[in-house]
Amino acid sequence: MWLHRAMHAGFYVLLTASAARYVAYHGADPVVLGLAGALGLAYPASVRWTRALPVVLAVWLVLVWLAPSFGWCAIPLFFQCLRQLRPRVALPIAAVLTAAVVLAQVRLAAAFDWSLVLGPVGVAVLTAAVFFDRARLLHEAGVLQERQRLAREIHDTLAQGFSSITLLLSLGETTKAAEVARENLGEARRFVRDLAPIHGSLVDALRRLCAHVEVDGEPYPLTVQTEVALLRVAQGAVANASEHAAASRIAITLSYLGDAVTLDVVDDGRGFDPAAVGAAGGRGYGLASIRGRIAELGERCPSRARRGRGPPWP
C-alpha cells in the first residue's frame, strides 16, 4: 500500500539525512557510519520477516545512543512495529523507542529543555493516531463493501432464483422449479459459509479449509478486511475446485512478501476456460465473486487454466 511504501522511503531519507548531519557536525566516525550502513541493509529483512525486527531495533538503539540525530528514524520503525506486531506488544516497544530518543538527546544537551521530551512523545502519539485511525477507516470501508457485495449477490442469485421458481410454479413446471430451488439452496449455504467469522489466525483458518497449506515468509498482522477477503477467496476457490473441477488434490500457498501478500490456490482438476466463465449465463458467480473481492482491495486475481486441464500441479 502507498502508506507502507512512503514509510519505507521515508526511513531511508531520514537515515541518509541523519548520517549527513552527523558527518557535518562530528566527522566521519567509522563506528557510527558502519552502524548506519548495517541498519540500512538490515531494514528490508525486518519488513519481510518479523523475527528480524528486534535485530534492527537493537542496532538502531545503539546508533541513536551514539548519535541522537538518528532518532528521527524512530518514526518509520514505530510504524513498522505497529504494522507487524499486535498493539499490546507494539505499544510498549514504541514507548522504549521514544524513551531512547529522549534520553539520548537529554544526555548530550547542554541544558535540559522540555522540548527534548515533548517533541519525541508528540511525534510518537501522532504516528500511533494516524496508524490506528487508518486501520479504523479500512475496517469501516471493508464492512460497507461487504454489505454492498452481499446485497449485489443476493439480488443476482437468490432473488432471481426465487423469481424463477415463482414463475415456473405458476406454469406448472414443478420439476424445473425444484431444480432451481436446489441451486438456490446451494447458494444460500455458500452465503452462510462465507459469513462465518475467522477463528484464530488466517493461517489456522486456511489449514482447517485445506489439508495442504504452505506459508512463505514470516506472517505479520493484516487488516481485518484483508484477512477476511483472503479467507473467502480461498473458500470460494476450494469449493469451485471440488464441486466443478473434480479435483482430487488442492494446495494453498500464502506468501508474505513485505508490502504484499499473495494467495495461490492450485488443483489437479479438469480446468475451465476463464474467458467463457459467466458468458453463457446461469451459474458462474464463484469466480466473479472472487475477482470482486480482490478488486475491492485494489489488487489483481489472475487465473491460469484451460478447458480439460487445470494449472500445472507443483
mmCIF file of C-alpha atoms in Angstrom:
data_model
loop_
_atom_site.group_PDB
_atom_site.id
_atom_site.type_symbol
_atom_site.label_atom_id
_atom_site.label_comp_id
_atom_site.label_asym_id
_atom_site.label_seq_id
_atom_site.Cartn_x
_atom_site.Cartn_y
_atom_site.Cartn_z
ATOM 1 C CA MET A 1 0.000 0.000 0.000
ATOM 2 C CA TRP A 2 1.109 3.573 -0.633
ATOM 3 C CA LEU A 3 1.464 4.416 3.069
ATOM 4 C CA HIS A 4 3.772 1.453 3.654
ATOM 5 C CA ARG A 5 5.918 2.402 0.657
ATOM 6 C CA ALA A 6 6.031 6.020 1.827
ATOM 7 C CA MET A 7 7.202 4.921 5.286
ATOM 8 C CA HIS A 8 9.925 2.706 3.818
ATOM 9 C CA ALA A 9 11.132 5.507 1.549
ATOM 10 C CA GLY A 10 10.940 7.917 4.483
ATOM 11 C CA PHE A 11 13.134 5.614 6.556
ATOM 12 C CA TYR A 12 15.980 5.804 4.056
ATOM 13 C CA VAL A 13 15.543 9.545 3.581
ATOM 14 C CA LEU A 14 15.742 10.081 7.362
ATOM 15 C CA LEU A 15 18.648 7.651 7.693
ATOM 16 C CA THR A 16 20.603 9.465 4.982
ATOM 17 C CA ALA A 17 19.776 12.899 6.403
ATOM 18 C CA SER A 18 20.806 11.805 9.903
ATOM 19 C CA ALA A 19 24.107 10.415 8.640
ATOM 20 C CA ALA A 20 24.819 13.600 6.665
ATOM 21 C CA ARG A 21 24.058 15.758 9.703
ATOM 22 C CA TYR A 22 26.312 13.648 11.918
ATOM 23 C CA VAL A 23 29.209 13.864 9.445
ATOM 24 C CA ALA A 24 28.730 17.624 9.106
ATOM 25 C CA TYR A 25 28.952 18.190 12.878
ATOM 26 C CA HIS A 26 31.169 15.340 14.097
ATOM 27 C CA GLY A 27 33.084 13.970 11.134
ATOM 28 C CA ALA A 28 33.058 10.534 9.536
ATOM 29 C CA ASP A 29 33.121 8.263 12.573
ATOM 30 C CA PRO A 30 33.512 4.709 11.155
ATOM 31 C CA VAL A 31 31.565 3.118 14.025
ATOM 32 C CA VAL A 32 28.533 5.359 13.640
ATOM 33 C CA LEU A 33 28.555 5.200 9.846
ATOM 34 C CA GLY A 34 29.100 1.432 9.951
ATOM 35 C CA LEU A 35 26.066 1.006 12.219
ATOM 36 C CA ALA A 36 24.038 3.292 9.942
ATOM 37 C CA GLY A 37 25.007 1.197 6.947
ATOM 38 C CA ALA A 38 24.145 -2.030 8.778
ATOM 39 C CA LEU A 39 20.786 -0.557 9.757
ATOM 40 C CA GLY A 40 20.022 0.358 6.149
ATOM 41 C CA LEU A 41 20.969 -3.122 4.925
ATOM 42 C CA ALA A 42 19.004 -4.943 7.649
ATOM 43 C CA TYR A 43 15.834 -2.879 7.379
ATOM 44 C CA PRO A 44 14.363 -4.745 4.331
ATOM 45 C CA ALA A 45 14.711 -8.038 6.220
ATOM 46 C CA SER A 46 12.643 -6.633 9.093
ATOM 47 C CA VAL A 47 9.915 -5.678 6.609
ATOM 48 C CA ARG A 48 9.664 -9.220 5.308
ATOM 49 C CA TRP A 49 10.415 -11.242 8.460
ATOM 50 C CA THR A 50 9.116 -10.184 11.870
ATOM 51 C CA ARG A 51 11.899 -12.120 13.590
ATOM 52 C CA ALA A 52 14.436 -9.705 12.047
ATOM 53 C CA LEU A 53 12.687 -6.673 13.562
ATOM 54 C CA PRO A 54 14.331 -6.994 17.039
ATOM 55 C CA VAL A 55 17.765 -7.016 15.385
ATOM 56 C CA VAL A 56 17.006 -3.796 13.505
ATOM 57 C CA LEU A 57 15.640 -2.167 16.662
ATOM 58 C CA ALA A 58 18.713 -3.196 18.663
ATOM 59 C CA VAL A 59 21.084 -1.732 16.059
ATOM 60 C CA TRP A 60 19.059 1.467 15.976
ATOM 61 C CA LEU A 61 19.063 1.776 19.792
ATOM 62 C CA VAL A 62 22.853 1.589 19.865
ATOM 63 C CA LEU A 63 23.093 4.037 16.984
ATOM 64 C CA VAL A 64 20.749 6.608 18.497
ATOM 65 C CA TRP A 65 22.637 6.430 21.816
ATOM 66 C CA LEU A 66 25.852 7.263 19.989
ATOM 67 C CA ALA A 67 24.286 9.828 17.660
ATOM 68 C CA PRO A 68 20.864 11.232 18.715
ATOM 69 C CA SER A 69 20.350 12.708 15.241
ATOM 70 C CA PHE A 70 19.368 9.201 14.114
ATOM 71 C CA GLY A 71 16.354 9.451 16.417
ATOM 72 C CA TRP A 72 14.168 10.595 13.511
ATOM 73 C CA CYS A 73 14.339 7.062 12.129
ATOM 74 C CA ALA A 74 12.125 6.087 15.061
ATOM 75 C CA ILE A 75 9.028 7.227 13.152
ATOM 76 C CA PRO A 76 9.107 4.564 10.395
ATOM 77 C CA LEU A 77 10.408 1.970 12.874
ATOM 78 C CA PHE A 78 7.498 2.783 15.176
ATOM 79 C CA PHE A 79 5.112 2.394 12.250
ATOM 80 C CA GLN A 80 6.734 -0.918 11.326
ATOM 81 C CA CYS A 81 6.197 -2.226 14.867
ATOM 82 C CA LEU A 82 2.531 -1.239 14.768
ATOM 83 C CA ARG A 83 2.087 -2.932 11.389
ATOM 84 C CA GLN A 84 3.809 -6.209 12.241
ATOM 85 C CA LEU A 85 3.069 -6.661 15.929
ATOM 86 C CA ARG A 86 -0.090 -6.723 17.971
ATOM 87 C CA PRO A 87 -0.845 -3.469 19.857
ATOM 88 C CA ARG A 88 -0.120 -4.977 23.283
ATOM 89 C CA VAL A 89 3.438 -5.682 22.088
ATOM 90 C CA ALA A 90 3.946 -2.778 19.669
ATOM 91 C CA LEU A 91 2.943 -0.005 22.067
ATOM 92 C CA PRO A 92 5.438 -0.900 24.837
ATOM 93 C CA ILE A 93 8.182 -1.185 22.197
ATOM 94 C CA ALA A 94 7.169 2.234 20.867
ATOM 95 C CA ALA A 95 7.465 3.610 24.402
ATOM 96 C CA VAL A 96 11.015 2.200 24.628
ATOM 97 C CA LEU A 97 11.924 3.768 21.264
ATOM 98 C CA THR A 98 10.571 7.128 22.383
ATOM 99 C CA ALA A 99 12.373 6.926 25.730
ATOM 100 C CA ALA A 100 15.633 6.098 23.944
ATOM 101 C CA VAL A 101 15.341 9.214 21.776
ATOM 102 C CA VAL A 102 14.554 11.394 24.802
ATOM 103 C CA LEU A 103 17.410 10.019 26.927
ATOM 104 C CA ALA A 104 19.942 10.318 24.097
ATOM 105 C CA GLN A 105 19.009 13.936 23.449
ATOM 106 C CA VAL A 106 18.949 14.901 27.117
ATOM 107 C CA ARG A 107 22.320 13.195 27.700
ATOM 108 C CA LEU A 108 24.078 15.311 25.064
ATOM 109 C CA ALA A 109 22.153 18.555 25.580
ATOM 110 C CA ALA A 110 23.979 21.474 27.222
ATOM 111 C CA ALA A 111 20.902 22.173 29.373
ATOM 112 C CA PHE A 112 17.621 20.427 29.991
ATOM 113 C CA ASP A 113 14.795 21.569 27.732
ATOM 114 C CA TRP A 114 11.241 20.203 27.898
ATOM 115 C CA SER A 115 11.088 20.215 24.105
ATOM 116 C CA LEU A 116 13.579 17.352 24.169
ATOM 117 C CA VAL A 117 10.899 15.296 25.945
ATOM 118 C CA LEU A 118 7.666 16.628 24.496
ATOM 119 C CA GLY A 119 8.881 16.570 20.867
ATOM 120 C CA PRO A 120 9.554 12.805 20.611
ATOM 121 C CA VAL A 121 6.467 11.968 22.682
ATOM 122 C CA GLY A 122 4.277 14.135 20.469
ATOM 123 C CA VAL A 123 5.651 12.545 17.292
ATOM 124 C CA ALA A 124 5.051 9.047 18.711
ATOM 125 C CA VAL A 125 1.472 9.878 19.685
ATOM 126 C CA LEU A 126 0.727 11.374 16.263
ATOM 127 C CA THR A 127 2.202 8.336 14.472
ATOM 128 C CA ALA A 128 0.091 5.960 16.558
ATOM 129 C CA ALA A 129 -3.023 8.078 15.992
ATOM 130 C CA VAL A 130 -2.520 8.083 12.213
ATOM 131 C CA PHE A 131 -1.952 4.322 12.139
ATOM 132 C CA PHE A 132 -4.960 3.370 14.265
ATOM 133 C CA ASP A 133 -7.270 5.871 12.568
ATOM 134 C CA ARG A 134 -6.300 4.476 9.187
ATOM 135 C CA ALA A 135 -6.930 0.919 10.457
ATOM 136 C CA ARG A 136 -10.369 2.000 11.692
ATOM 137 C CA LEU A 137 -11.236 3.596 8.351
ATOM 138 C CA LEU A 138 -10.130 0.491 6.469
ATOM 139 C CA HIS A 139 -12.290 -1.663 8.725
ATOM 140 C CA GLU A 140 -15.347 0.540 8.237
ATOM 141 C CA ALA A 141 -14.786 0.618 4.480
ATOM 142 C CA GLY A 142 -14.489 -3.170 4.478
ATOM 143 C CA VAL A 143 -17.780 -3.564 6.355
ATOM 144 C CA LEU A 144 -19.558 -1.275 3.888
ATOM 145 C CA GLN A 145 -18.074 -3.071 0.872
ATOM 146 C CA GLU A 146 -19.084 -6.440 2.317
ATOM 147 C CA ARG A 147 -22.676 -5.272 2.767
ATOM 148 C CA GLN A 148 -22.768 -3.964 -0.790
ATOM 149 C CA ARG A 149 -21.298 -7.199 -2.118
ATOM 150 C CA LEU A 150 -23.831 -9.346 -0.250
ATOM 151 C CA ALA A 151 -26.698 -7.163 -1.429
ATOM 152 C CA ARG A 152 -25.475 -7.488 -5.017
ATOM 153 C CA GLU A 153 -25.016 -11.258 -4.806
ATOM 154 C CA ILE A 154 -28.370 -11.835 -3.105
ATOM 155 C CA HIS A 155 -30.091 -9.793 -5.800
ATOM 156 C CA ASP A 156 -28.268 -11.543 -8.642
ATOM 157 C CA THR A 157 -28.623 -15.092 -7.305
ATOM 158 C CA LEU A 158 -31.218 -15.809 -4.618
ATOM 159 C CA ALA A 159 -33.699 -13.086 -5.581
ATOM 160 C CA GLN A 160 -33.531 -14.015 -9.254
ATOM 161 C CA GLY A 161 -33.810 -17.675 -8.350
ATOM 162 C CA PHE A 162 -36.933 -17.153 -6.264
ATOM 163 C CA SER A 163 -38.464 -15.153 -9.105
ATOM 164 C CA SER A 164 -37.752 -18.062 -11.459
ATOM 165 C CA ILE A 165 -39.277 -20.558 -9.006
ATOM 166 C CA THR A 166 -42.425 -18.463 -8.698
ATOM 167 C CA LEU A 167 -42.759 -18.229 -12.474
ATOM 168 C CA LEU A 168 -42.134 -21.948 -13.034
ATOM 169 C CA LEU A 169 -44.641 -22.946 -10.371
ATOM 170 C CA SER A 170 -47.286 -20.683 -11.921
ATOM 171 C CA LEU A 171 -46.676 -22.502 -15.224
ATOM 172 C CA GLY A 172 -46.874 -25.911 -13.579
ATOM 173 C CA GLU A 173 -43.159 -26.671 -14.197
ATOM 174 C CA THR A 174 -42.599 -28.314 -10.817
ATOM 175 C CA THR A 175 -39.551 -30.334 -11.877
ATOM 176 C CA LYS A 176 -37.700 -27.285 -13.152
ATOM 177 C CA ALA A 177 -38.811 -25.310 -10.112
ATOM 178 C CA ALA A 178 -37.345 -28.000 -7.831
ATOM 179 C CA GLU A 179 -34.044 -27.858 -9.761
ATOM 180 C CA VAL A 180 -33.815 -24.076 -9.370
ATOM 181 C CA ALA A 181 -34.696 -24.427 -5.667
ATOM 182 C CA ARG A 182 -31.800 -26.846 -5.188
ATOM 183 C CA GLU A 183 -29.431 -24.384 -6.852
ATOM 184 C CA ASN A 184 -30.721 -21.595 -4.613
ATOM 185 C CA LEU A 185 -30.197 -23.782 -1.559
ATOM 186 C CA GLY A 186 -26.577 -24.263 -2.631
ATOM 187 C CA GLU A 187 -26.165 -20.507 -2.986
ATOM 188 C CA ALA A 188 -27.709 -19.949 0.468
ATOM 189 C CA ARG A 189 -25.279 -22.437 2.016
ATOM 190 C CA ARG A 190 -22.378 -20.653 0.311
ATOM 191 C CA PHE A 191 -23.525 -17.332 1.813
ATOM 192 C CA VAL A 192 -23.643 -18.883 5.292
ATOM 193 C CA ARG A 193 -20.164 -20.340 4.842
ATOM 194 C CA ASP A 194 -18.769 -17.037 3.580
ATOM 195 C CA LEU A 195 -20.205 -15.149 6.554
ATOM 196 C CA ALA A 196 -18.576 -17.419 9.146
ATOM 197 C CA PRO A 197 -16.024 -15.473 11.246
ATOM 198 C CA ILE A 198 -12.306 -16.221 11.285
ATOM 199 C CA HIS A 199 -11.383 -18.192 14.416
ATOM 200 C CA GLY A 200 -7.721 -17.844 15.300
ATOM 201 C CA SER A 201 -5.178 -16.725 12.711
ATOM 202 C CA LEU A 202 -5.636 -16.622 8.948
ATOM 203 C CA VAL A 203 -3.116 -19.450 8.566
ATOM 204 C CA ASP A 204 -5.074 -21.621 11.024
ATOM 205 C CA ALA A 205 -8.314 -20.906 9.160
ATOM 206 C CA LEU A 206 -6.711 -21.891 5.839
ATOM 207 C CA ARG A 207 -5.389 -25.119 7.338
ATOM 208 C CA ARG A 208 -8.871 -26.007 8.532
ATOM 209 C CA LEU A 209 -10.075 -25.417 4.987
ATOM 210 C CA CYS A 210 -7.398 -27.352 3.083
ATOM 211 C CA ALA A 211 -5.090 -30.230 4.024
ATOM 212 C CA HIS A 212 -2.129 -28.831 2.082
ATOM 213 C CA VAL A 213 -1.263 -25.265 3.114
ATOM 214 C CA GLU A 214 2.191 -23.739 2.739
ATOM 215 C CA VAL A 215 3.266 -20.395 4.217
ATOM 216 C CA ASP A 216 6.158 -18.467 2.691
ATOM 217 C CA GLY A 217 7.763 -15.636 4.631
ATOM 218 C CA GLU A 218 7.101 -14.542 8.191
ATOM 219 C CA PRO A 219 3.379 -13.926 8.865
ATOM 220 C CA TYR A 220 2.520 -10.438 10.104
ATOM 221 C CA PRO A 221 -0.830 -8.893 11.100
ATOM 222 C CA LEU A 222 -3.107 -7.821 8.244
ATOM 223 C CA THR A 223 -6.204 -5.661 8.352
ATOM 224 C CA VAL A 224 -9.460 -7.463 9.147
ATOM 225 C CA GLN A 225 -10.708 -6.578 5.658
ATOM 226 C CA THR A 226 -7.684 -8.222 4.000
ATOM 227 C CA GLU A 227 -7.774 -11.367 6.153
ATOM 228 C CA VAL A 228 -11.492 -11.890 5.548
ATOM 229 C CA ALA A 229 -11.082 -11.325 1.803
ATOM 230 C CA LEU A 230 -8.204 -13.811 1.563
ATOM 231 C CA LEU A 231 -10.100 -16.463 3.506
ATOM 232 C CA ARG A 232 -13.287 -16.006 1.462
ATOM 233 C CA VAL A 233 -11.299 -16.165 -1.777
ATOM 234 C CA ALA A 234 -9.676 -19.397 -0.622
ATOM 235 C CA GLN A 235 -13.060 -20.836 0.374
ATOM 236 C CA GLY A 236 -14.546 -19.982 -3.000
ATOM 237 C CA ALA A 237 -11.589 -21.363 -4.933
ATOM 238 C CA VAL A 238 -11.533 -24.621 -2.962
ATOM 239 C CA ALA A 239 -15.292 -25.032 -3.356
ATOM 240 C CA ASN A 240 -15.071 -24.452 -7.117
ATOM 241 C CA ALA A 241 -12.209 -26.929 -7.479
ATOM 242 C CA SER A 242 -14.062 -29.588 -5.502
ATOM 243 C CA GLU A 243 -17.531 -29.131 -6.957
ATOM 244 C CA HIS A 244 -16.862 -28.196 -10.583
ATOM 245 C CA ALA A 245 -13.313 -29.303 -11.449
ATOM 246 C CA ALA A 246 -13.463 -32.778 -9.838
ATOM 247 C CA ALA A 247 -10.096 -32.056 -8.200
ATOM 248 C CA SER A 248 -8.513 -34.755 -6.076
ATOM 249 C CA ARG A 249 -5.692 -32.551 -4.775
ATOM 250 C CA ILE A 250 -5.837 -28.878 -3.773
ATOM 251 C CA ALA A 251 -2.957 -26.812 -2.385
ATOM 252 C CA ILE A 252 -2.908 -23.304 -0.928
ATOM 253 C CA THR A 253 0.212 -21.142 -0.675
ATOM 254 C CA LEU A 254 0.094 -17.950 1.385
ATOM 255 C CA SER A 255 3.148 -15.742 0.812
ATOM 256 C CA TYR A 256 4.120 -12.732 2.933
ATOM 257 C CA LEU A 257 6.289 -10.557 0.681
ATOM 258 C CA GLY A 258 6.968 -7.440 2.706
ATOM 259 C CA ASP A 259 4.470 -4.948 1.285
ATOM 260 C CA ALA A 260 2.395 -7.616 -0.470
ATOM 261 C CA VAL A 261 0.566 -10.809 0.398
ATOM 262 C CA THR A 262 -0.210 -13.385 -2.291
ATOM 263 C CA LEU A 263 -2.608 -16.322 -2.171
ATOM 264 C CA ASP A 264 -2.228 -19.187 -4.658
ATOM 265 C CA VAL A 265 -4.794 -21.988 -4.923
ATOM 266 C CA VAL A 266 -3.712 -24.845 -7.207
ATOM 267 C CA ASP A 267 -5.618 -28.023 -8.030
ATOM 268 C CA ASP A 268 -5.324 -31.018 -10.369
ATOM 269 C CA GLY A 269 -8.886 -30.707 -11.705
ATOM 270 C CA ARG A 270 -10.146 -30.759 -15.270
ATOM 271 C CA GLY A 271 -9.815 -26.979 -15.734
ATOM 272 C CA PHE A 272 -12.039 -24.450 -17.475
ATOM 273 C CA ASP A 273 -11.935 -21.605 -19.945
ATOM 274 C CA PRO A 274 -11.623 -18.384 -17.864
ATOM 275 C CA ALA A 275 -12.868 -16.229 -20.754
ATOM 276 C CA ALA A 276 -16.058 -18.257 -21.045
ATOM 277 C CA VAL A 277 -16.993 -18.231 -17.346
ATOM 278 C CA GLY A 278 -20.316 -16.471 -16.950
ATOM 279 C CA ALA A 279 -20.544 -15.646 -20.674
ATOM 280 C CA ALA A 280 -23.296 -18.170 -21.275
ATOM 281 C CA GLY A 281 -25.365 -17.009 -18.301
ATOM 282 C CA GLY A 282 -26.574 -19.208 -15.474
ATOM 283 C CA ARG A 283 -24.105 -20.050 -12.754
ATOM 284 C CA GLY A 284 -20.537 -18.836 -12.568
ATOM 285 C CA TYR A 285 -20.839 -16.458 -9.645
ATOM 286 C CA GLY A 286 -17.971 -18.078 -7.738
ATOM 287 C CA LEU A 287 -15.131 -16.742 -9.886
ATOM 288 C CA ALA A 288 -16.856 -13.380 -10.312
ATOM 289 C CA SER A 289 -17.226 -13.097 -6.537
ATOM 290 C CA ILE A 290 -13.537 -13.930 -6.039
ATOM 291 C CA ARG A 291 -12.479 -11.305 -8.554
ATOM 292 C CA GLY A 292 -14.847 -8.782 -6.976
ATOM 293 C CA ARG A 293 -13.370 -9.304 -3.504
ATOM 294 C CA ILE A 294 -9.825 -8.874 -4.778
ATOM 295 C CA ALA A 295 -10.776 -5.817 -6.853
ATOM 296 C CA GLU A 296 -12.257 -4.174 -3.744
ATOM 297 C CA LEU A 297 -8.778 -4.402 -2.192
ATOM 298 C CA GLY A 298 -7.314 -2.771 -5.289
ATOM 299 C CA GLU A 299 -5.444 -5.920 -6.332
ATOM 300 C CA ARG A 300 -5.494 -8.461 -9.188
ATOM 301 C CA CYS A 301 -6.837 -12.014 -9.433
ATOM 302 C CA PRO A 302 -5.168 -13.859 -12.340
ATOM 303 C CA SER A 303 -6.411 -17.314 -13.442
ATOM 304 C CA ARG A 304 -4.243 -19.947 -15.098
ATOM 305 C CA ALA A 305 -6.402 -22.701 -16.559
ATOM 306 C CA ARG A 306 -7.846 -24.077 -19.758
ATOM 307 C CA ARG A 307 -10.653 -26.465 -20.532
ATOM 308 C CA GLY A 308 -9.666 -30.064 -19.942
ATOM 309 C CA ARG A 309 -6.649 -29.164 -17.838
ATOM 310 C CA GLY A 310 -6.058 -27.065 -14.753
ATOM 311 C CA PRO A 311 -2.875 -25.203 -13.796
ATOM 312 C CA PRO A 312 0.354 -27.263 -13.561
ATOM 313 C CA TRP A 313 0.438 -29.174 -10.300
ATOM 314 C CA PRO A 314 3.538 -28.203 -8.285
#
